[in-house]
PDB file of C-alpha atoms in Angstrom:
ATOM      1  CA  MET K   1       0.000   0.000   0.000  1.00 49.00           C
ATOM      2  CA  GLU K   2       1.369   3.389  -0.967  1.00 53.00           C
ATOM      3  CA  ALA K   3       0.434   6.938  -0.067  1.00 50.00           C
ATOM      4  CA  GLY K   4       1.328  10.026  -2.027  1.00 50.00           C
ATOM      5  CA  ASP K   5      -0.068  13.134  -3.689  1.00 53.00           C
ATOM      6  CA  GLY K   6      -3.116  13.010  -1.427  1.00 51.00           C
ATOM      7  CA  GLU K   7      -4.083   9.522  -2.581  1.00 58.00           C
ATOM      8  CA  ILE K   8      -3.818   6.126  -0.980  1.00 53.00           C
ATOM      9  CA  SER K   9      -3.760   2.932  -2.995  1.00 59.00           C
ATOM     10  CA  TYR K  10      -3.048  -0.789  -2.886  1.00 54.00           C
ATOM     11  CA  LEU K  11      -2.383  -3.525  -5.424  1.00 54.00           C
ATOM     12  CA  ALA K  12      -5.323  -5.839  -6.008  1.00 56.00           C
ATOM     13  CA  SER K  13      -4.814  -9.538  -6.729  1.00 51.00           C
ATOM     14  CA  ASN K  14      -5.006  -8.804 -10.466  1.00 53.00           C
ATOM     15  CA  THR K  15      -2.018  -6.396 -10.131  1.00 54.00           C
ATOM     16  CA  LEU K  16      -4.107  -3.351 -11.015  1.00 58.00           C
ATOM     17  CA  GLU K  17      -3.477  -0.456  -8.665  1.00 60.00           C
ATOM     18  CA  VAL K  18      -6.660   0.355  -6.766  1.00 60.00           C
ATOM     19  CA  TYR K  19      -7.156   3.677  -5.029  1.00 62.00           C
ATOM     20  CA  LEU K  20     -10.112   5.124  -3.172  1.00 65.00           C
ATOM     21  CA  GLY K  21     -11.957   8.296  -4.080  1.00 68.00           C
ATOM     22  CA  THR K  22     -12.071   9.862  -7.536  1.00 67.00           C
ATOM     23  CA  PRO K  23      -9.165  10.824  -9.800  1.00 66.00           C
ATOM     24  CA  GLU K  24     -10.033  14.519  -9.355  1.00 67.00           C
ATOM     25  CA  ARG K  25     -10.899  14.450  -5.653  1.00 61.00           C
ATOM     26  CA  PRO K  26      -9.296  11.481  -3.901  1.00 58.00           C
ATOM     27  CA  LEU K  27     -10.324  10.750  -0.347  1.00 55.00           C
ATOM     28  CA  GLU K  28      -8.205  12.091   2.473  1.00 57.00           C
ATOM     29  CA  ILE K  29      -5.846   9.504   3.959  1.00 49.00           C
ATOM     30  CA  PRO K  30      -7.750   8.977   7.270  1.00 60.00           C
ATOM     31  CA  GLN K  31     -11.012   8.306   5.437  1.00 59.00           C
ATOM     32  CA  ALA K  32      -9.286   6.133   2.838  1.00 53.00           C
ATOM     33  CA  LEU K  33      -7.607   4.074   5.571  1.00 50.00           C
ATOM     34  CA  LYS K  34     -10.984   3.563   7.199  1.00 58.00           C
ATOM     35  CA  GLN K  35     -12.445   2.236   3.962  1.00 56.00           C
ATOM     36  CA  ILE K  36      -9.472   0.026   3.159  1.00 54.00           C
ATOM     37  CA  ARG K  37      -9.838  -1.669   6.545  1.00 51.00           C
ATOM     38  CA  GLN K  38     -13.352  -2.601   5.480  1.00 56.00           C
ATOM     39  CA  LEU K  39     -12.154  -4.297   2.294  1.00 70.00           C
ATOM     40  CA  SER K  40     -12.524  -7.657   3.980  1.00 76.00           C
ATOM     41  CA  GLU K  41     -12.939 -11.231   2.825  1.00 84.00           C
ATOM     42  CA  SER K  42     -16.633 -10.528   2.300  1.00 87.00           C
ATOM     43  CA  THR K  43     -15.891  -7.586  -0.004  1.00 86.00           C
ATOM     44  CA  VAL K  44     -13.461  -9.562  -2.141  1.00 84.00           C
ATOM     45  CA  LEU K  45     -15.886 -12.481  -2.449  1.00 91.00           C
ATOM     46  CA  THR K  46     -18.753 -10.132  -3.302  1.00 92.00           C
ATOM     47  CA  ALA K  47     -16.655  -8.584  -6.077  1.00 88.00           C
ATOM     48  CA  ARG K  48     -15.757 -11.951  -7.614  1.00 89.00           C
ATOM     49  CA  ILE K  49     -19.279 -13.353  -7.342  1.00 94.00           C
ATOM     50  CA  VAL K  50     -20.897 -10.259  -8.843  1.00 94.00           C
ATOM     51  CA  LEU K  51     -18.426 -10.062 -11.738  1.00 88.00           C
ATOM     52  CA  GLY K  52     -18.811 -13.786 -12.371  1.00 90.00           C
ATOM     53  CA  LEU K  53     -22.603 -13.562 -12.519  1.00 93.00           C
ATOM     54  CA  TRP K  54     -22.339 -10.462 -14.719  1.00 92.00           C
ATOM     55  CA  ASN K  55     -20.108 -12.361 -17.140  1.00 87.00           C
ATOM     56  CA  ILE K  56     -22.550 -15.208 -17.641  1.00 86.00           C
ATOM     57  CA  ARG K  57     -25.703 -13.048 -17.722  1.00 90.00           C
ATOM     58  CA  ARG K  58     -24.732  -9.969 -19.704  1.00 88.00           C
ATOM     59  CA  HIS K  59     -25.882 -11.419 -23.045  1.00 85.00           C
ATOM     60  CA  ASN K  60     -29.207 -12.629 -21.623  1.00 89.00           C
ATOM     61  CA  ASP K  61     -31.817  -9.986 -22.463  1.00 92.00           C
ATOM     62  CA  ARG K  62     -34.158 -11.263 -19.759  1.00 93.00           C
ATOM     63  CA  VAL K  63     -31.796 -10.320 -16.921  1.00 94.00           C
ATOM     64  CA  SER K  64     -29.657  -7.573 -18.466  1.00 93.00           C
ATOM     65  CA  LYS K  65     -30.281  -3.967 -19.426  1.00 91.00           C
ATOM     66  CA  ASN K  66     -27.928  -1.242 -20.643  1.00 91.00           C
ATOM     67  CA  GLY K  67     -24.859  -3.295 -19.763  1.00 90.00           C
ATOM     68  CA  SER K  68     -26.022  -4.139 -16.233  1.00 95.00           C
ATOM     69  CA  VAL K  69     -27.407  -7.441 -14.999  1.00 96.00           C
ATOM     70  CA  ALA K  70     -29.951  -8.214 -12.301  1.00 97.00           C
ATOM     71  CA  ILE K  71     -28.564  -9.965  -9.223  1.00 97.00           C
ATOM     72  CA  LEU K  72     -30.627 -10.813  -6.159  1.00 96.00           C
ATOM     73  CA  LEU K  73     -29.327  -9.823  -2.741  1.00 96.00           C
ATOM     74  CA  GLU K  74     -29.923 -13.352  -1.475  1.00 94.00           C
ATOM     75  CA  GLU K  75     -27.944 -14.775  -4.408  1.00 95.00           C
ATOM     76  CA  ILE K  76     -24.792 -13.011  -3.265  1.00 96.00           C
ATOM     77  CA  LEU K  77     -25.200 -14.314   0.281  1.00 95.00           C
ATOM     78  CA  GLN K  78     -25.933 -17.796  -1.031  1.00 93.00           C
ATOM     79  CA  TRP K  79     -22.768 -17.905  -3.150  1.00 94.00           C
ATOM     80  CA  GLN K  80     -20.740 -16.583  -0.232  1.00 93.00           C
ATOM     81  CA  GLY K  81     -21.818 -19.713   1.627  1.00 90.00           C
ATOM     82  CA  VAL K  82     -23.787 -17.789   4.254  1.00 89.00           C
ATOM     83  CA  GLN K  83     -26.509 -19.893   5.834  1.00 85.00           C
ATOM     84  CA  LYS K  84     -29.983 -18.565   6.524  1.00 84.00           C
ATOM     85  CA  HIS K  85     -30.979 -18.013  10.124  1.00 69.00           C
ATOM     86  CA  SER K  86     -33.146 -20.797  11.543  1.00 67.00           C
ATOM     87  CA  ARG K  87     -35.228 -21.274  14.685  1.00 69.00           C
ATOM     88  CA  VAL K  88     -36.611 -24.239  16.585  1.00 64.00           C
ATOM     89  CA  ALA K  89     -40.245 -24.727  15.580  1.00 63.00           C
ATOM     90  CA  HIS K  90     -41.357 -25.191  19.191  1.00 63.00           C
ATOM     91  CA  PRO K  91     -39.869 -26.405  22.488  1.00 73.00           C
ATOM     92  CA  GLY K  92     -39.222 -30.129  22.714  1.00 68.00           C
ATOM     93  CA  THR K  93     -38.707 -30.720  18.985  1.00 70.00           C
ATOM     94  CA  ASN K  94     -35.728 -30.861  16.653  1.00 69.00           C
ATOM     95  CA  LYS K  95     -37.758 -29.407  13.810  1.00 71.00           C
ATOM     96  CA  ARG K  96     -36.491 -26.017  12.651  1.00 65.00           C
ATOM     97  CA  TYR K  97     -37.683 -23.399  10.226  1.00 69.00           C
ATOM     98  CA  THR K  98     -35.786 -20.625   8.498  1.00 72.00           C
ATOM     99  CA  ASP K  99     -36.659 -16.964   8.653  1.00 71.00           C
ATOM    100  CA  GLY K 100     -34.154 -15.846   6.023  1.00 84.00           C
ATOM    101  CA  TYR K 101     -30.872 -13.996   6.237  1.00 89.00           C
ATOM    102  CA  ARG K 102     -30.082 -11.682   9.118  1.00 90.00           C
ATOM    103  CA  THR K 103     -30.312  -7.931   8.648  1.00 90.00           C
ATOM    104  CA  GLU K 104     -26.602  -7.498   9.393  1.00 93.00           C
ATOM    105  CA  GLN K 105     -25.721 -10.040   6.688  1.00 93.00           C
ATOM    106  CA  LYS K 106     -27.730  -8.093   4.124  1.00 93.00           C
ATOM    107  CA  GLN K 107     -26.183  -4.835   5.296  1.00 94.00           C
ATOM    108  CA  ARG K 108     -22.737  -6.362   4.785  1.00 92.00           C
ATOM    109  CA  VAL K 109     -23.498  -6.924   1.092  1.00 95.00           C
ATOM    110  CA  LEU K 110     -24.690  -3.329   0.731  1.00 94.00           C
ATOM    111  CA  GLN K 111     -21.505  -2.147   2.401  1.00 90.00           C
ATOM    112  CA  ASP K 112     -19.410  -4.356   0.109  1.00 90.00           C
ATOM    113  CA  LEU K 113     -21.007  -2.912  -3.026  1.00 93.00           C
ATOM    114  CA  ALA K 114     -20.677   0.651  -1.747  1.00 89.00           C
ATOM    115  CA  LEU K 115     -16.970   0.094  -1.086  1.00 83.00           C
ATOM    116  CA  LEU K 116     -16.416  -1.486  -4.487  1.00 85.00           C
ATOM    117  CA  ALA K 117     -18.227   1.384  -6.182  1.00 87.00           C
ATOM    118  CA  SER K 118     -15.998   3.850  -4.327  1.00 82.00           C
ATOM    119  CA  CYS K 119     -12.838   2.142  -5.592  1.00 78.00           C
ATOM    120  CA  ASN K 120     -11.211   3.513  -8.714  1.00 75.00           C
ATOM    121  CA  VAL K 121      -9.031   1.208 -10.787  1.00 70.00           C
ATOM    122  CA  ARG K 122      -5.805   2.587 -12.164  1.00 62.00           C
ATOM    123  CA  GLY K 123      -3.427   0.579 -14.289  1.00 59.00           C
ATOM    124  CA  ASN K 124      -1.755   0.145 -17.652  1.00 61.00           C
ATOM    125  CA  CYS K 125      -3.180  -2.295 -20.170  1.00 64.00           C
ATOM    126  CA  THR K 126      -1.549  -3.466 -23.367  1.00 67.00           C
ATOM    127  CA  ILE K 127      -3.814  -3.433 -26.404  1.00 68.00           C
ATOM    128  CA  THR K 128      -3.198  -4.234 -30.055  1.00 72.00           C
ATOM    129  CA  VAL K 129      -3.831  -1.502 -32.617  1.00 76.00           C
ATOM    130  CA  LYS K 130      -3.110  -2.283 -36.276  1.00 78.00           C
ATOM    131  CA  GLY K 131      -0.862  -5.143 -35.265  1.00 79.00           C
ATOM    132  CA  LYS K 132       1.189  -3.090 -32.795  1.00 82.00           C
ATOM    133  CA  SER K 133       1.145  -3.275 -29.000  1.00 79.00           C
ATOM    134  CA  VAL K 134       0.131  -0.007 -27.378  1.00 78.00           C
ATOM    135  CA  SER K 135       0.052   0.757 -23.661  1.00 77.00           C
ATOM    136  CA  ILE K 136      -2.959   2.688 -22.366  1.00 72.00           C
ATOM    137  CA  GLN K 137      -3.997   3.745 -18.871  1.00 70.00           C
ATOM    138  CA  VAL K 138      -7.315   2.746 -17.338  1.00 68.00           C
ATOM    139  CA  ASP K 139      -8.753   5.173 -14.808  1.00 72.00           C
ATOM    140  CA  GLY K 140     -12.287   4.870 -13.461  1.00 73.00           C
ATOM    141  CA  PRO K 141     -14.702   3.256 -10.986  1.00 78.00           C
ATOM    142  CA  TYR K 142     -14.336  -0.451 -10.354  1.00 81.00           C
ATOM    143  CA  MET K 143     -18.056  -1.158 -10.250  1.00 87.00           C
ATOM    144  CA  ARG K 144     -21.441   0.510 -10.707  1.00 93.00           C
ATOM    145  CA  TYR K 145     -24.698  -0.608  -9.165  1.00 96.00           C
ATOM    146  CA  SER K 146     -28.286   0.464  -8.606  1.00 96.00           C
ATOM    147  CA  VAL K 147     -30.498  -0.795  -5.804  1.00 95.00           C
ATOM    148  CA  VAL K 148     -33.739  -2.562  -6.746  1.00 95.00           C
ATOM    149  CA  SER K 149     -36.423  -2.531  -4.046  1.00 94.00           C
ATOM    150  CA  ARG K 150     -40.134  -2.997  -3.462  1.00 92.00           C
ATOM    151  CA  LYS K 151     -42.611  -1.658  -0.934  1.00 91.00           C
ATOM    152  CA  THR K 152     -44.586  -3.801   1.489  1.00 86.00           C
ATOM    153  CA  LEU K 153     -48.226  -3.325   2.442  1.00 86.00           C
ATOM    154  CA  LEU K 154     -46.962  -1.272   5.387  1.00 86.00           C
ATOM    155  CA  ASN K 155     -45.125   0.978   2.923  1.00 86.00           C
ATOM    156  CA  GLU K 156     -41.739  -0.335   4.072  1.00 87.00           C
ATOM    157  CA  ARG K 157     -38.911  -0.495   1.541  1.00 89.00           C
ATOM    158  CA  ILE K 158     -37.339  -3.917   1.071  1.00 91.00           C
ATOM    159  CA  ILE K 159     -34.188  -4.317  -1.022  1.00 92.00           C
ATOM    160  CA  VAL K 160     -34.629  -7.164  -3.497  1.00 94.00           C
ATOM    161  CA  GLY K 161     -31.383  -6.963  -5.434  1.00 96.00           C
ATOM    162  CA  PHE K 162     -29.217  -4.857  -7.695  1.00 97.00           C
ATOM    163  CA  LEU K 163     -28.474  -3.902 -11.272  1.00 97.00           C
ATOM    164  CA  VAL K 164     -24.700  -4.310 -11.477  1.00 96.00           C
ATOM    165  CA  SER K 165     -21.969  -3.753 -14.038  1.00 93.00           C
ATOM    166  CA  PRO K 166     -18.191  -3.353 -13.945  1.00 87.00           C
ATOM    167  CA  GLY K 167     -16.756   0.082 -14.610  1.00 82.00           C
ATOM    168  CA  ASP K 168     -15.649   1.215 -18.056  1.00 75.00           C
ATOM    169  CA  TRP K 169     -12.285  -0.475 -17.548  1.00 72.00           C
ATOM    170  CA  ILE K 170     -13.796  -3.765 -18.707  1.00 74.00           C
ATOM    171  CA  SER K 171     -15.231  -2.178 -21.864  1.00 64.00           C
ATOM    172  CA  THR K 172     -11.809  -0.785 -22.680  1.00 57.00           C
ATOM    173  CA  TYR K 173     -10.464  -4.313 -22.914  1.00 53.00           C
ATOM    174  CA  GLU K 174     -13.350  -5.527 -25.063  1.00 49.00           C
ATOM    175  CA  GLN K 175     -13.472  -2.584 -27.462  1.00 44.00           C
ATOM    176  CA  HIS K 176      -9.955  -3.423 -28.572  1.00 37.00           C
ATOM    177  CA  GLN K 177     -10.711  -7.137 -28.835  1.00 35.00           C
ATOM    178  CA  ASN K 178      -8.303  -8.054 -26.078  1.00 38.00           C
ATOM    179  CA  TYR K 179     -10.556 -10.446 -24.229  1.00 46.00           C
ATOM    180  CA  TYR K 180      -8.141 -10.946 -21.353  1.00 42.00           C
ATOM    181  CA  LEU K 181     -11.063 -10.754 -18.965  1.00 44.00           C
ATOM    182  CA  ALA K 182     -12.588 -14.077 -19.981  1.00 48.00           C
ATOM    183  CA  GLU K 183     -16.138 -14.977 -19.133  1.00 52.00           C
ATOM    184  CA  VAL K 184     -16.367 -17.016 -15.990  1.00 55.00           C
ATOM    185  CA  ASP K 185     -17.333 -20.522 -16.937  1.00 65.00           C
ATOM    186  CA  SER K 186     -20.973 -21.068 -16.080  1.00 82.00           C
ATOM    187  CA  GLN K 187     -19.888 -24.422 -14.654  1.00 87.00           C
ATOM    188  CA  ILE K 188     -18.557 -22.620 -11.582  1.00 91.00           C
ATOM    189  CA  PHE K 189     -22.049 -21.530 -10.603  1.00 91.00           C
ATOM    190  CA  LYS K 190     -23.241 -25.121 -10.724  1.00 92.00           C
ATOM    191  CA  LEU K 191     -21.184 -25.813  -7.612  1.00 94.00           C
ATOM    192  CA  ASN K 192     -22.970 -26.050  -4.284  1.00 94.00           C
ATOM    193  CA  PRO K 193     -22.024 -22.993  -2.175  1.00 92.00           C
ATOM    194  CA  GLN K 194     -22.227 -25.052   1.023  1.00 90.00           C
ATOM    195  CA  ASN K 195     -20.839 -28.458   0.057  1.00 94.00           C
ATOM    196  CA  ASP K 196     -18.354 -27.095  -2.496  1.00 96.00           C
ATOM    197  CA  ARG K 197     -17.265 -24.024  -0.538  1.00 95.00           C
ATOM    198  CA  TYR K 198     -13.529 -24.550  -1.089  1.00 97.00           C
ATOM    199  CA  ALA K 199     -13.933 -25.468  -4.759  1.00 97.00           C
ATOM    200  CA  LEU K 200     -16.071 -22.389  -5.419  1.00 96.00           C
ATOM    201  CA  ARG K 201     -13.604 -19.984  -3.826  1.00 95.00           C
ATOM    202  CA  VAL K 202     -10.618 -21.525  -5.605  1.00 96.00           C
ATOM    203  CA  ALA K 203     -12.434 -21.448  -8.960  1.00 95.00           C
ATOM    204  CA  LEU K 204     -13.436 -17.790  -8.610  1.00 92.00           C
ATOM    205  CA  TYR K 205      -9.831 -16.845  -7.895  1.00 91.00           C
ATOM    206  CA  LEU K 206      -8.353 -19.013 -10.654  1.00 92.00           C
ATOM    207  CA  THR K 207     -10.493 -17.403 -13.350  1.00 87.00           C
ATOM    208  CA  GLU K 208      -9.238 -14.035 -12.129  1.00 82.00           C
ATOM    209  CA  ARG K 209      -5.645 -15.318 -12.265  1.00 84.00           C
ATOM    210  CA  TRP K 210      -6.040 -16.826 -15.726  1.00 84.00           C
ATOM    211  CA  ARG K 211      -7.423 -13.569 -17.121  1.00 75.00           C
ATOM    212  CA  GLU K 212      -4.237 -11.820 -16.080  1.00 72.00           C
ATOM    213  CA  GLN K 213      -1.952 -14.648 -17.212  1.00 79.00           C
ATOM    214  CA  ALA K 214      -3.571 -14.426 -20.638  1.00 73.00           C
ATOM    215  CA  LYS K 215      -1.776 -11.127 -21.237  1.00 66.00           C
ATOM    216  CA  GLN K 216       1.506 -13.017 -21.497  1.00 71.00           C
ATOM    217  CA  GLY K 217       0.008 -16.354 -22.483  1.00 73.00           C
ATOM    218  CA  ASP K 218       1.883 -17.943 -19.588  1.00 82.00           C
ATOM    219  CA  PHE K 219      -0.667 -20.173 -17.889  1.00 90.00           C
ATOM    220  CA  SER K 220       1.918 -22.661 -16.622  1.00 90.00           C
ATOM    221  CA  THR K 221       3.461 -20.348 -14.012  1.00 93.00           C
ATOM    222  CA  PRO K 222       3.233 -22.342 -10.759  1.00 96.00           C
ATOM    223  CA  ILE K 223       1.647 -21.010  -7.592  1.00 96.00           C
ATOM    224  CA  MET K 224       2.491 -21.880  -4.004  1.00 97.00           C
ATOM    225  CA  MET K 225      -0.358 -23.621  -2.194  1.00 97.00           C
ATOM    226  CA  SER K 226      -0.305 -21.093   0.657  1.00 96.00           C
ATOM    227  CA  GLU K 227      -0.655 -18.280  -1.900  1.00 94.00           C
ATOM    228  CA  LEU K 228      -3.518 -20.063  -3.650  1.00 96.00           C
ATOM    229  CA  LEU K 229      -5.405 -20.471  -0.382  1.00 95.00           C
ATOM    230  CA  ALA K 230      -4.831 -16.879   0.729  1.00 90.00           C
ATOM    231  CA  ALA K 231      -5.868 -15.456  -2.644  1.00 88.00           C
ATOM    232  CA  SER K 232      -8.961 -17.685  -2.625  1.00 91.00           C
ATOM    233  CA  MET K 233      -9.978 -16.350   0.804  1.00 90.00           C
ATOM    234  CA  ILE K 234      -9.606 -19.787   2.412  1.00 94.00           C
ATOM    235  CA  GLU K 235      -8.378 -19.873   5.994  1.00 93.00           C
ATOM    236  CA  VAL K 236      -5.958 -22.692   6.798  1.00 95.00           C
ATOM    237  CA  ASP K 237      -7.376 -25.105   9.377  1.00 95.00           C
ATOM    238  CA  GLU K 238      -4.249 -25.692  11.465  1.00 92.00           C
ATOM    239  CA  ARG K 239      -5.960 -28.018  13.955  1.00 92.00           C
ATOM    240  CA  HIS K 240      -7.209 -30.498  11.358  1.00 93.00           C
ATOM    241  CA  MET K 241      -4.563 -29.903   8.719  1.00 94.00           C
ATOM    242  CA  THR K 242      -3.571 -33.410   7.637  1.00 93.00           C
ATOM    243  CA  SER K 243      -6.694 -35.275   8.719  1.00 93.00           C
ATOM    244  CA  ARG K 244      -9.315 -33.070   7.081  1.00 95.00           C
ATOM    245  CA  PHE K 245      -8.141 -29.805   5.525  1.00 97.00           C
ATOM    246  CA  VAL K 246      -5.545 -31.062   3.020  1.00 96.00           C
ATOM    247  CA  PRO K 247      -7.770 -33.902   1.731  1.00 96.00           C
ATOM    248  CA  ARG K 248     -10.661 -31.469   1.234  1.00 97.00           C
ATOM    249  CA  ILE K 249      -8.561 -28.948  -0.689  1.00 97.00           C
ATOM    250  CA  GLU K 250      -7.104 -31.636  -2.936  1.00 97.00           C
ATOM    251  CA  ALA K 251     -10.561 -33.161  -3.447  1.00 97.00           C
ATOM    252  CA  SER K 252     -11.821 -29.704  -4.453  1.00 97.00           C
ATOM    253  CA  LEU K 253      -9.089 -29.359  -7.078  1.00 98.00           C
ATOM    254  CA  GLU K 254      -9.899 -32.826  -8.396  1.00 97.00           C
ATOM    255  CA  LYS K 255     -13.592 -31.947  -8.607  1.00 96.00           C
ATOM    256  CA  LEU K 256     -12.853 -28.754 -10.534  1.00 95.00           C
ATOM    257  CA  GLU K 257     -10.733 -30.783 -12.942  1.00 95.00           C
ATOM    258  CA  ALA K 258     -13.469 -33.413 -13.343  1.00 94.00           C
ATOM    259  CA  MET K 259     -16.020 -30.667 -14.093  1.00 92.00           C
ATOM    260  CA  GLY K 260     -13.763 -29.144 -16.735  1.00 90.00           C
ATOM    261  CA  ILE K 261     -13.286 -25.888 -14.825  1.00 91.00           C
ATOM    262  CA  ILE K 262      -9.600 -26.751 -14.423  1.00 93.00           C
ATOM    263  CA  GLY K 263      -7.788 -28.274 -17.369  1.00 92.00           C
ATOM    264  CA  LYS K 264      -4.971 -29.773 -15.328  1.00 95.00           C
ATOM    265  CA  GLN K 265      -3.712 -29.547 -11.754  1.00 96.00           C
ATOM    266  CA  LEU K 266      -0.366 -30.947 -10.703  1.00 96.00           C
ATOM    267  CA  CYS K 267       1.730 -30.667  -7.538  1.00 96.00           C
ATOM    268  CA  MET K 268       5.283 -30.009  -8.722  1.00 96.00           C
ATOM    269  CA  THR K 269       6.865 -30.451  -5.273  1.00 96.00           C
ATOM    270  CA  ASP K 270       7.633 -33.822  -3.732  1.00 95.00           C
ATOM    271  CA  VAL K 271       5.994 -33.756  -0.291  1.00 94.00           C
ATOM    272  CA  ASP K 272       6.997 -36.625   2.005  1.00 94.00           C
ATOM    273  CA  ARG K 273       3.794 -37.354   3.911  1.00 93.00           C
ATOM    274  CA  ASN K 274       5.586 -39.804   6.174  1.00 92.00           C
ATOM    275  CA  GLN K 275       7.275 -36.891   7.910  1.00 90.00           C
ATOM    276  CA  THR K 276       5.794 -35.646  11.187  1.00 86.00           C
ATOM    277  CA  ARG K 277       5.093 -32.085  10.032  1.00 88.00           C
ATOM    278  CA  TRP K 278       4.610 -32.556   6.323  1.00 95.00           C
ATOM    279  CA  SER K 279       1.751 -30.049   6.270  1.00 95.00           C
ATOM    280  CA  LYS K 280       4.267 -27.170   6.223  1.00 94.00           C
ATOM    281  CA  ASP K 281       5.906 -28.648   3.136  1.00 95.00           C
ATOM    282  CA  TRP K 282       2.457 -29.029   1.565  1.00 97.00           C
ATOM    283  CA  LEU K 283       1.666 -25.342   2.146  1.00 97.00           C
ATOM    284  CA  ALA K 284       5.008 -24.445   0.553  1.00 96.00           C
ATOM    285  CA  SER K 285       4.488 -26.819  -2.379  1.00 97.00           C
ATOM    286  CA  ARG K 286       4.207 -25.364  -5.876  1.00 97.00           C
ATOM    287  CA  TRP K 287       1.306 -26.259  -8.132  1.00 97.00           C
ATOM    288  CA  GLU K 288       0.692 -25.932 -11.840  1.00 97.00           C
ATOM    289  CA  ILE K 289      -3.008 -25.272 -12.398  1.00 96.00           C
ATOM    290  CA  LEU K 290      -4.002 -24.798 -16.022  1.00 94.00           C
ATOM    291  CA  PRO K 291      -7.299 -23.587 -17.475  1.00 90.00           C
ATOM    292  CA  PRO K 292      -9.224 -25.893 -19.836  1.00 87.00           C
ATOM    293  CA  LEU K 293      -7.460 -26.535 -23.151  1.00 86.00           C
ATOM    294  CA  LYS K 294     -10.321 -24.898 -25.047  1.00 80.00           C
ATOM    295  CA  LEU K 295      -9.824 -21.686 -23.066  1.00 78.00           C
ATOM    296  CA  ILE K 296      -6.085 -21.678 -23.791  1.00 82.00           C
ATOM    297  CA  GLN K 297      -6.816 -22.124 -27.498  1.00 80.00           C
ATOM    298  CA  GLU K 298      -9.335 -19.260 -27.364  1.00 74.00           C
ATOM    299  CA  TYR K 299      -6.709 -16.930 -25.914  1.00 72.00           C
ATOM    300  CA  GLN K 300      -4.190 -18.014 -28.540  1.00 73.00           C
ATOM    301  CA  ALA K 301      -6.735 -17.232 -31.249  1.00 72.00           C
ATOM    302  CA  MET K 302      -7.426 -13.815 -29.735  1.00 66.00           C
ATOM    303  CA  ASN K 303      -3.758 -12.913 -29.861  1.00 64.00           C
ATOM    304  CA  ASN K 304      -3.379 -14.066 -33.472  1.00 66.00           C
ATOM    305  CA  PRO K 305      -4.504 -11.188 -35.767  1.00 58.00           C
ATOM    306  CA  LEU K 306      -5.460 -13.457 -38.690  1.00 54.00           C
ATOM    307  CA  ARG K 307      -7.351 -15.988 -36.571  1.00 51.00           C
ATOM    308  CA  LYS K 308      -8.948 -13.103 -34.672  1.00 50.00           C
ATOM    309  CA  ARG K 309     -10.498 -11.730 -37.877  1.00 52.00           C
ATOM    310  CA  VAL K 310     -11.825 -15.166 -38.841  1.00 52.00           C
ATOM    311  CA  ARG K 311     -13.216 -15.629 -35.330  1.00 49.00           C
ATOM    312  CA  ASN K 312     -14.997 -12.268 -35.417  1.00 52.00           C
ATOM    313  CA  LYS K 313     -16.560 -13.041 -38.813  1.00 54.00           C
ATOM    314  CA  THR K 314     -17.772 -16.388 -37.476  1.00 52.00           C
ATOM    315  CA  ARG K 315     -19.328 -14.704 -34.438  1.00 49.00           C
ATOM    316  CA  THR K 316     -21.044 -12.145 -36.686  1.00 50.00           C
ATOM    317  CA  ARG K 317     -22.555 -14.904 -38.838  1.00 55.00           C
ATOM    318  CA  GLU K 318     -23.726 -16.778 -35.732  1.00 48.00           C
ATOM    319  CA  ARG K 319     -25.449 -13.650 -34.385  1.00 47.00           C
ATOM    320  CA  GLU K 320     -27.131 -13.011 -37.746  1.00 53.00           C
ATOM    321  CA  GLN K 321     -28.412 -16.589 -37.858  1.00 53.00           C
ATOM    322  CA  THR K 322     -29.934 -16.336 -34.383  1.00 47.00           C
ATOM    323  CA  GLN K 323     -31.739 -13.070 -35.140  1.00 49.00           C
TER     324      GLN K 323
END
């Protein structure tokens, strides 16, 4: 995190510099520090979930309008793995009923979106213009959203959901046909947010990582397991490390591979599990986690000018046929 010229900023996981406030009137450092402290695990997960849902819904006219997509408030909580509050039906029984999410849980989502909307993304992107690489600077809000609500019979306002879209930074990529920000595979949102909690968090992070790796086409760069877990917002369970935590993480990676979300996952470090404290070596182990082969080929086609033109013509014909 760096401070200077009246601004305060930090590097997000996608290496873009994120600062709070506006380019013309950045927030004062005390206020910015206060907001940065609120950029918690919940905020990061909300950002990834919302952008993922936007990616798979933006071309669906039933749930999209003017570049924004409709997302229910309860959807965000569901994909975060938050459980609804439940009560015992009556004394002396094990039967329970749910009365929905708590008010503070809903308020947390509103706070997350407000923080994300207050963040401005600043960074250099490489685009291709007439066959030449050109560096441009992206400067603007990270996310935009509108609140969708309804009124009850008692004239109370209840928030139902949001109309959400990324800031113009994502359009800048697409206008120049550099689709480095790939659509999140709809397979990810077929996972169960409760039973597949680890797999979901890893998958959301990996798609973010692959989008950035696509700039260099270097998907094979290994990642340390401890870094993967931290970036995926997964807390290490020290007490049940070898008996439960490690098997669950590895099972999650295997499931993602079986579903086609991951193309290949391989531990490149020899971890001797006969040692007493092998869990430390496992956390330090390096893993190669590749996207699906089809996705790699898509990126290669995007970066090939000739194949890119053919691909665009094919897409145009497909759109004309569906109209």
